Amino acid sequence: MTLDDRMRLSQLRHERLRSFFAQSLLHCVFYREHQKVLIIHCPEAWMVDSLLTDLEELCDYAWLILGVEAIALYFAQEEICRVEQYRGQRASSDLRHGIRKQRE
């Protein structure tokens, strides 16, 4: 796998996450810090509110898609919220449960 392949894969993962939170992440800038923390910079306060409302789901999707273990929300260059709880076990069990339901 080349560096270009890795960069494209990373871009596709970010686009996939954005697709699940299209309205609230549309104008946000986000990136992974040390591959473990998803940093999200929101340009407007309503975007932060929207993401806070969906925070548990955002954590689960971020872990499944990007492999991050924490999320930090920023507004006006200040950290508003940081969730460092590892959610991988819950998300993967929900995913397995959902797959099992689809097969029934």
CSV table of N, CA, C and O in Angstrom, one decimal:
chain,number,residue,atom,x,y,z
A,1,MET,N,0.9,-1.2,0.0
A,1,MET,CA,0.0,0.0,0.0
A,1,MET,C,0.9,1.2,0.0
A,1,MET,O,1.8,1.4,0.8
A,2,THR,N,0.6,2.1,-0.9
A,2,THR,CA,1.5,3.3,-1.0
A,2,THR,C,1.0,4.4,-0.1
A,2,THR,O,-0.1,4.3,0.4
A,3,LEU,N,1.7,5.5,0.0
A,3,LEU,CA,1.3,6.6,0.8
A,3,LEU,C,0.0,7.3,0.2
A,3,LEU,O,-0.9,7.7,1.0
A,4,ASP,N,0.0,7.3,-1.1
A,4,ASP,CA,-1.3,7.9,-1.8
A,4,ASP,C,-2.5,7.0,-1.4
A,4,ASP,O,-3.6,7.5,-1.2
A,5,ASP,N,-2.3,5.7,-1.4
A,5,ASP,CA,-3.4,4.8,-1.0
A,5,ASP,C,-3.9,5.1,0.4
A,5,ASP,O,-5.1,5.1,0.7
A,6,ARG,N,-2.9,5.2,1.3
A,6,ARG,CA,-3.3,5.5,2.7
A,6,ARG,C,-4.0,6.8,2.9
A,6,ARG,O,-4.9,7.0,3.6
A,7,MET,N,-3.5,7.8,2.1
A,7,MET,CA,-4.1,9.1,2.2
A,7,MET,C,-5.6,9.1,1.7
A,7,MET,O,-6.5,9.7,2.2
A,8,ARG,N,-5.8,8.4,0.6
A,8,ARG,CA,-7.1,8.2,0.0
A,8,ARG,C,-8.0,7.5,0.9
A,8,ARG,O,-9.2,7.8,1.1
A,9,LEU,N,-7.5,6.4,1.5
A,9,LEU,CA,-8.3,5.6,2.5
A,9,LEU,C,-8.7,6.5,3.7
A,9,LEU,O,-9.9,6.5,4.1
A,10,SER,N,-7.8,7.3,4.2
A,10,SER,CA,-8.1,8.2,5.3
A,10,SER,C,-9.2,9.2,4.8
A,10,SER,O,-10.1,9.5,5.6
A,11,GLN,N,-9.1,9.7,3.6
A,11,GLN,CA,-10.1,10.7,3.1
A,11,GLN,C,-11.4,10.0,3.0
A,11,GLN,O,-12.5,10.6,3.4
A,12,LEU,N,-11.5,8.8,2.5
A,12,LEU,CA,-12.7,8.1,2.4
A,12,LEU,C,-13.4,7.8,3.8
A,12,LEU,O,-14.6,7.9,3.9
A,13,ARG,N,-12.5,7.5,4.8
A,13,ARG,CA,-13.1,7.3,6.1
A,13,ARG,C,-13.7,8.5,6.7
A,13,ARG,O,-14.7,8.5,7.3
A,14,HIS,N,-13.0,9.7,6.5
A,14,HIS,CA,-13.5,10.9,6.9
A,14,HIS,C,-14.9,11.3,6.2
A,14,HIS,O,-15.8,11.7,6.9
A,15,GLU,N,-14.9,11.0,4.9
A,15,GLU,CA,-16.2,11.3,4.2
A,15,GLU,C,-17.3,10.4,4.7
A,15,GLU,O,-18.4,10.8,4.8
A,16,ARG,N,-16.9,9.1,5.0
A,16,ARG,CA,-17.9,8.2,5.5
A,16,ARG,C,-18.5,8.7,6.9
A,16,ARG,O,-19.7,8.7,7.1
A,17,LEU,N,-17.6,9.1,7.8
A,17,LEU,CA,-18.1,9.7,9.0
A,17,LEU,C,-19.0,10.9,8.8
A,17,LEU,O,-20.1,11.0,9.4
A,18,ARG,N,-18.5,11.8,7.9
A,18,ARG,CA,-19.3,13.0,7.6
A,18,ARG,C,-20.7,12.6,7.1
A,18,ARG,O,-21.7,13.3,7.4
A,19,SER,N,-20.8,11.6,6.4
A,19,SER,CA,-22.1,11.2,5.8
A,19,SER,C,-23.1,10.8,6.8
A,19,SER,O,-24.3,11.0,6.6
A,20,PHE,N,-22.7,10.3,8.0
A,20,PHE,CA,-23.7,10.0,9.0
A,20,PHE,C,-24.1,11.2,9.8
A,20,PHE,O,-25.1,11.1,10.5
A,21,PHE,N,-23.3,12.2,9.8
A,21,PHE,CA,-23.6,13.5,10.6
A,21,PHE,C,-23.5,14.7,9.6
A,21,PHE,O,-22.9,15.7,9.9
A,22,ALA,N,-24.2,14.5,8.4
A,22,ALA,CA,-24.0,15.4,7.3
A,22,ALA,C,-24.3,16.9,7.7
A,22,ALA,O,-23.5,17.8,7.4
A,23,GLN,N,-25.4,17.1,8.4
A,23,GLN,CA,-25.8,18.5,8.7
A,23,GLN,C,-24.8,19.1,9.7
A,23,GLN,O,-24.3,20.2,9.5
A,24,SER,N,-24.5,18.4,10.8
A,24,SER,CA,-23.7,19.0,11.8
A,24,SER,C,-22.2,19.0,11.5
A,24,SER,O,-21.4,19.9,12.0
A,25,LEU,N,-21.7,18.1,10.7
A,25,LEU,CA,-20.3,18.0,10.4
A,25,LEU,C,-19.9,18.7,9.0
A,25,LEU,O,-18.7,18.8,8.7
A,26,LEU,N,-20.9,19.2,8.3
A,26,LEU,CA,-20.7,19.7,7.0
A,26,LEU,C,-19.6,20.8,6.9
A,26,LEU,O,-18.7,20.7,6.1
A,27,HIS,N,-19.7,21.7,7.8
A,27,HIS,CA,-18.7,22.8,7.8
A,27,HIS,C,-17.6,22.7,8.8
A,27,HIS,O,-16.8,23.7,9.0
A,28,CYS,N,-17.6,21.6,9.6
A,28,CYS,CA,-16.6,21.4,10.6
A,28,CYS,C,-15.3,20.9,10.0
A,28,CYS,O,-15.3,20.2,9.0
A,29,VAL,N,-14.2,21.3,10.6
A,29,VAL,CA,-12.9,20.7,10.3
A,29,VAL,C,-12.6,19.7,11.3
A,29,VAL,O,-12.7,20.0,12.5
A,30,PHE,N,-12.3,18.5,10.8
A,30,PHE,CA,-11.9,17.5,11.8
A,30,PHE,C,-10.7,16.6,11.3
A,30,PHE,O,-10.5,16.5,10.1
A,31,TYR,N,-10.0,16.1,12.3
A,31,TYR,CA,-8.8,15.4,12.0
A,31,TYR,C,-8.4,14.5,13.2
A,31,TYR,O,-8.9,14.7,14.3
A,32,ARG,N,-7.6,13.5,12.9
A,32,ARG,CA,-7.2,12.6,14.0
A,32,ARG,C,-5.8,13.1,14.6
A,32,ARG,O,-4.9,13.5,13.8
A,33,GLU,N,-5.7,13.2,15.9
A,33,GLU,CA,-4.5,13.6,16.6
A,33,GLU,C,-3.9,12.3,17.2
A,33,GLU,O,-4.5,11.6,18.0
A,34,HIS,N,-2.7,12.0,16.8
A,34,HIS,CA,-2.0,10.8,17.2
A,34,HIS,C,-2.8,9.5,16.9
A,34,HIS,O,-2.7,8.5,17.7
A,35,GLN,N,-3.7,9.6,15.9
A,35,GLN,CA,-4.5,8.5,15.5
A,35,GLN,C,-5.5,8.0,16.6
A,35,GLN,O,-6.2,7.0,16.4
A,36,LYS,N,-5.5,8.6,17.8
A,36,LYS,CA,-6.4,8.1,18.8
A,36,LYS,C,-7.5,9.1,19.2
A,36,LYS,O,-8.5,8.7,19.8
A,37,VAL,N,-7.3,10.4,18.9
A,37,VAL,CA,-8.3,11.4,19.3
A,37,VAL,C,-8.8,12.1,18.0
A,37,VAL,O,-8.0,12.6,17.2
A,38,LEU,N,-10.1,12.2,17.9
A,38,LEU,CA,-10.8,12.9,16.8
A,38,LEU,C,-11.0,14.3,17.3
A,38,LEU,O,-11.7,14.6,18.3
A,39,ILE,N,-10.4,15.3,16.7
A,39,ILE,CA,-10.5,16.7,17.0
A,39,ILE,C,-11.5,17.3,16.0
A,39,ILE,O,-11.3,17.2,14.8
A,40,ILE,N,-12.6,17.9,16.5
A,40,ILE,CA,-13.6,18.5,15.6
A,40,ILE,C,-13.7,20.0,16.0
A,40,ILE,O,-14.0,20.4,17.1
A,41,HIS,N,-13.4,20.9,15.0
A,41,HIS,CA,-13.5,22.3,15.1
A,41,HIS,C,-14.8,22.8,14.5
A,41,HIS,O,-15.0,22.6,13.3
A,42,CYS,N,-15.7,23.3,15.3
A,42,CYS,CA,-17.0,23.8,14.8
A,42,CYS,C,-17.0,25.3,14.6
A,42,CYS,O,-16.7,26.0,15.5
A,43,PRO,N,-17.4,25.8,13.4
A,43,PRO,CA,-17.4,27.2,13.2
A,43,PRO,C,-18.6,27.9,13.8
A,43,PRO,O,-18.6,29.2,14.0
A,44,GLU,N,-19.7,27.2,14.2
A,44,GLU,CA,-20.9,27.8,14.7
A,44,GLU,C,-21.4,27.0,16.0
A,44,GLU,O,-21.2,25.8,16.0
A,45,ALA,N,-22.0,27.7,16.9
A,45,ALA,CA,-22.4,27.1,18.2
A,45,ALA,C,-23.5,26.0,18.0
A,45,ALA,O,-23.5,25.0,18.7
A,46,TRP,N,-24.4,26.2,17.0
A,46,TRP,CA,-25.4,25.3,16.8
A,46,TRP,C,-24.9,23.9,16.4
A,46,TRP,O,-25.5,22.9,16.7
A,47,MET,N,-23.7,23.9,15.7
A,47,MET,CA,-23.1,22.7,15.3
A,47,MET,C,-22.6,21.9,16.5
A,47,MET,O,-22.7,20.7,16.6
A,48,VAL,N,-22.0,22.6,17.5
A,48,VAL,CA,-21.6,22.0,18.7
A,48,VAL,C,-22.8,21.4,19.4
A,48,VAL,O,-22.7,20.2,19.9
A,49,ASP,N,-23.9,22.2,19.5
A,49,ASP,CA,-25.1,21.7,20.2
A,49,ASP,C,-25.6,20.4,19.5
A,49,ASP,O,-26.0,19.4,20.2
A,50,SER,N,-25.6,20.4,18.2
A,50,SER,CA,-26.1,19.2,17.5
A,50,SER,C,-25.2,18.0,17.7
A,50,SER,O,-25.7,16.9,18.0
A,51,LEU,N,-23.9,18.2,17.7
A,51,LEU,CA,-23.0,17.1,18.0
A,51,LEU,C,-23.0,16.6,19.4
A,51,LEU,O,-22.9,15.4,19.7
A,52,LEU,N,-23.3,17.5,20.4
A,52,LEU,CA,-23.4,17.1,21.8
A,52,LEU,C,-24.7,16.3,21.9
A,52,LEU,O,-24.7,15.3,22.7
A,53,THR,N,-25.7,16.6,21.2
A,53,THR,CA,-27.0,15.8,21.3
A,53,THR,C,-26.7,14.4,20.8
A,53,THR,O,-27.3,13.5,21.3
A,54,ASP,N,-25.9,14.3,19.8
A,54,ASP,CA,-25.6,13.0,19.2
A,54,ASP,C,-24.3,12.4,19.6
A,54,ASP,O,-23.7,11.5,18.9
A,55,LEU,N,-23.8,12.8,20.7
A,55,LEU,CA,-22.4,12.5,21.1
A,55,LEU,C,-22.1,11.0,21.3
A,55,LEU,O,-21.1,10.5,20.8
A,56,GLU,N,-23.0,10.3,21.9
A,56,GLU,CA,-22.8,8.8,22.1
A,56,GLU,C,-22.7,8.1,20.7
A,56,GLU,O,-21.9,7.3,20.5
A,57,GLU,N,-23.7,8.5,19.8
A,57,GLU,CA,-23.7,7.9,18.5
A,57,GLU,C,-22.4,8.3,17.7
A,57,GLU,O,-21.8,7.5,17.0
A,58,LEU,N,-22.0,9.6,17.8
A,58,LEU,CA,-20.8,10.1,17.2
A,58,LEU,C,-19.6,9.3,17.7
A,58,LEU,O,-18.7,8.9,16.9
A,59,CYS,N,-19.5,9.0,19.0
A,59,CYS,CA,-18.4,8.3,19.5
A,59,CYS,C,-18.3,6.9,18.9
A,59,CYS,O,-17.3,6.4,18.6
A,60,ASP,N,-19.5,6.2,18.9
A,60,ASP,CA,-19.5,4.9,18.3
A,60,ASP,C,-19.1,4.8,16.9
A,60,ASP,O,-18.3,4.0,16.5
A,61,TYR,N,-19.7,5.7,16.1
A,61,TYR,CA,-19.3,5.8,14.6
A,61,TYR,C,-17.8,6.1,14.4
A,61,TYR,O,-17.2,5.6,13.6
A,62,ALA,N,-17.3,7.1,15.2
A,62,ALA,CA,-15.9,7.5,15.1
A,62,ALA,C,-15.0,6.3,15.4
A,62,ALA,O,-14.0,6.1,14.8
A,63,TRP,N,-15.4,5.5,16.4
A,63,TRP,CA,-14.6,4.3,16.8
A,63,TRP,C,-14.6,3.3,15.6
A,63,TRP,O,-13.6,2.8,15.2
A,64,LEU,N,-15.8,3.0,15.1
A,64,LEU,CA,-16.0,2.0,14.1
A,64,LEU,C,-15.3,2.4,12.8
A,64,LEU,O,-14.7,1.6,12.1
A,65,ILE,N,-15.4,3.7,12.4
A,65,ILE,CA,-14.9,4.1,11.1
A,65,ILE,C,-13.4,4.6,11.1
A,65,ILE,O,-12.7,4.2,10.3
A,66,LEU,N,-13.1,5.3,12.2
A,66,LEU,CA,-11.7,5.9,12.3
A,66,LEU,C,-10.8,5.2,13.3
A,66,LEU,O,-9.6,5.4,13.2
A,67,GLY,N,-11.4,4.4,14.2
A,67,GLY,CA,-10.6,3.8,15.2
A,67,GLY,C,-10.1,4.7,16.3
A,67,GLY,O,-9.2,4.3,17.0
A,68,VAL,N,-10.8,5.8,16.5
A,68,VAL,CA,-10.4,6.7,17.6
A,68,VAL,C,-11.0,6.3,18.9
A,68,VAL,O,-12.0,5.6,18.9
A,69,GLU,N,-10.3,6.7,20.0
A,69,GLU,CA,-10.8,6.3,21.3
A,69,GLU,C,-11.3,7.5,22.1
A,69,GLU,O,-11.7,7.4,23.2
A,70,ALA,N,-11.2,8.7,21.5
A,70,ALA,CA,-11.6,9.9,22.2
A,70,ALA,C,-12.0,10.9,21.2
A,70,ALA,O,-11.6,10.9,20.0
A,71,ILE,N,-12.9,11.8,21.6
A,71,ILE,CA,-13.4,12.9,20.7
A,71,ILE,C,-13.3,14.2,21.5
A,71,ILE,O,-13.7,14.3,22.7
A,72,ALA,N,-12.8,15.3,20.8
A,72,ALA,CA,-12.8,16.6,21.4
A,72,ALA,C,-13.5,17.6,20.5
A,72,ALA,O,-13.1,17.7,19.3
A,73,LEU,N,-14.4,18.3,21.0
A,73,LEU,CA,-15.2,19.3,20.3
A,73,LEU,C,-14.6,20.7,20.6
A,73,LEU,O,-14.5,21.0,21.8
A,74,TYR,N,-14.4,21.5,19.6
A,74,TYR,CA,-13.9,22.9,19.8
A,74,TYR,C,-14.8,23.9,19.1
A,74,TYR,O,-15.4,23.6,18.1
A,75,PHE,N,-14.9,25.0,19.8
A,75,PHE,CA,-15.6,26.2,19.2
A,75,PHE,C,-14.8,27.4,19.6
A,75,PHE,O,-14.5,27.6,20.8
A,76,ALA,N,-14.6,28.3,18.6
A,76,ALA,CA,-13.8,29.5,18.9
A,76,ALA,C,-12.5,29.2,19.6
A,76,ALA,O,-12.1,29.9,20.5
A,77,GLN,N,-11.8,28.2,19.1
A,77,GLN,CA,-10.5,27.8,19.6
A,77,GLN,C,-10.4,27.3,21.0
A,77,GLN,O,-9.4,27.3,21.7
A,78,GLU,N,-11.6,27.0,21.6
A,78,GLU,CA,-11.7,26.5,23.0
A,78,GLU,C,-12.3,25.1,22.9
A,78,GLU,O,-13.2,24.9,22.2
A,79,GLU,N,-11.7,24.2,23.8
A,79,GLU,CA,-12.3,22.9,23.9
A,79,GLU,C,-13.6,23.0,24.7
A,79,GLU,O,-13.6,23.4,25.8
A,80,ILE,N,-14.6,22.5,24.1
A,80,ILE,CA,-16.0,22.6,24.7
A,80,ILE,C,-16.2,21.2,25.5
A,80,ILE,O,-16.8,21.2,26.5
A,81,CYS,N,-15.8,20.2,24.8
A,81,CYS,CA,-16.1,18.8,25.4
A,81,CYS,C,-15.0,17.9,24.9
A,81,CYS,O,-14.6,17.9,23.8
A,82,ARG,N,-14.7,16.9,25.8
A,82,ARG,CA,-13.8,15.8,25.5
A,82,ARG,C,-14.3,14.6,26.1
A,82,ARG,O,-14.6,14.5,27.3
A,83,VAL,N,-14.5,13.6,25.2
A,83,VAL,CA,-15.0,12.3,25.7
A,83,VAL,C,-13.8,11.3,25.5
A,83,VAL,O,-13.4,11.1,24.3
A,84,GLU,N,-13.3,10.7,26.6
A,84,GLU,CA,-12.2,9.8,26.5
A,84,GLU,C,-12.6,8.4,26.8
A,84,GLU,O,-11.7,7.6,26.9
A,85,GLN,N,-13.8,8.2,27.0
A,85,GLN,CA,-14.3,6.8,27.3
A,85,GLN,C,-14.2,5.9,26.1
A,85,GLN,O,-14.6,6.3,25.0
A,86,TYR,N,-13.6,4.8,26.3
A,86,TYR,CA,-13.4,3.8,25.2
A,86,TYR,C,-14.8,3.2,24.9
A,86,TYR,O,-15.3,2.5,25.8
A,87,ARG,N,-15.3,3.3,23.7
A,87,ARG,CA,-16.6,2.8,23.4
A,87,ARG,C,-16.6,1.7,22.5
A,87,ARG,O,-17.6,1.2,22.0
A,88,GLY,N,-15.5,1.1,22.1
A,88,GLY,CA,-15.4,0.1,21.1
A,88,GLY,C,-16.2,-1.1,21.4
A,88,GLY,O,-16.8,-1.7,20.6
A,89,GLN,N,-16.2,-1.6,22.7
A,89,GLN,CA,-16.9,-2.8,23.0
A,89,GLN,C,-18.4,-2.6,22.8
A,89,GLN,O,-19.1,-3.5,22.3
A,90,ARG,N,-18.9,-1.5,23.2
A,90,ARG,CA,-20.4,-1.3,23.1
A,90,ARG,C,-20.7,-1.2,21.6
A,90,ARG,O,-21.7,-1.8,21.1
A,91,ALA,N,-19.9,-0.4,20.8
A,91,ALA,CA,-20.2,-0.2,19.4
A,91,ALA,C,-20.2,-1.6,18.7
A,91,ALA,O,-21.0,-1.9,17.8
A,92,SER,N,-19.1,-2.3,18.9
A,92,SER,CA,-19.0,-3.6,18.2
A,92,SER,C,-20.1,-4.6,18.6
A,92,SER,O,-20.6,-5.3,17.7
A,93,SER,N,-20.5,-4.6,19.8
A,93,SER,CA,-21.6,-5.5,20.2
A,93,SER,C,-23.0,-5.0,19.6
A,93,SER,O,-23.8,-5.8,19.2
A,94,ASP,N,-23.2,-3.7,19.5
A,94,ASP,CA,-24.4,-3.2,18.8
A,94,ASP,C,-24.3,-3.6,17.4
A,94,ASP,O,-25.4,-3.9,16.8
A,95,LEU,N,-23.2,-3.5,16.7
A,95,LEU,CA,-23.0,-3.8,15.3
A,95,LEU,C,-23.4,-5.3,15.1
A,95,LEU,O,-24.1,-5.7,14.3
A,96,ARG,N,-22.8,-6.2,16.0
A,96,ARG,CA,-23.1,-7.6,15.9
A,96,ARG,C,-24.6,-7.9,16.1
A,96,ARG,O,-25.2,-8.7,15.4
A,97,HIS,N,-25.2,-7.2,17.1
A,97,HIS,CA,-26.6,-7.4,17.3
A,97,HIS,C,-27.5,-6.9,16.1
A,97,HIS,O,-28.4,-7.6,15.8
A,98,GLY,N,-27.1,-5.8,15.5
A,98,GLY,CA,-27.8,-5.3,14.3
A,98,GLY,C,-27.7,-6.3,13.2
A,98,GLY,O,-28.6,-6.5,12.4
A,99,ILE,N,-26.5,-6.9,13.0
A,99,ILE,CA,-26.3,-7.9,11.9
A,99,ILE,C,-27.2,-9.1,12.2
A,99,ILE,O,-27.8,-9.6,11.3
A,100,ARG,N,-27.2,-9.5,13.4
A,100,ARG,CA,-28.0,-10.7,13.8
A,100,ARG,C,-29.4,-10.5,13.5
A,100,ARG,O,-30.2,-11.3,13.0
A,101,LYS,N,-29.9,-9.2,13.8
A,101,LYS,CA,-31.4,-8.9,13.6
A,101,LYS,C,-31.7,-8.9,12.1
A,101,LYS,O,-32.8,-9.4,11.7
A,102,GLN,N,-30.8,-8.4,11.3
A,102,GLN,CA,-31.0,-8.4,9.9
A,102,GLN,C,-31.1,-9.8,9.3
A,102,GLN,O,-31.9,-10.0,8.4
A,103,ARG,N,-30.4,-10.8,9.8
A,103,ARG,CA,-30.4,-12.1,9.3
A,103,ARG,C,-31.7,-12.8,9.7
A,103,ARG,O,-32.1,-13.8,9.1
A,104,GLU,N,-32.4,-12.4,10.8
A,104,GLU,CA,-33.6,-13.1,11.2
A,104,GLU,C,-34.8,-12.8,10.4
A,104,GLU,O,-35.0,-12.1,9.6
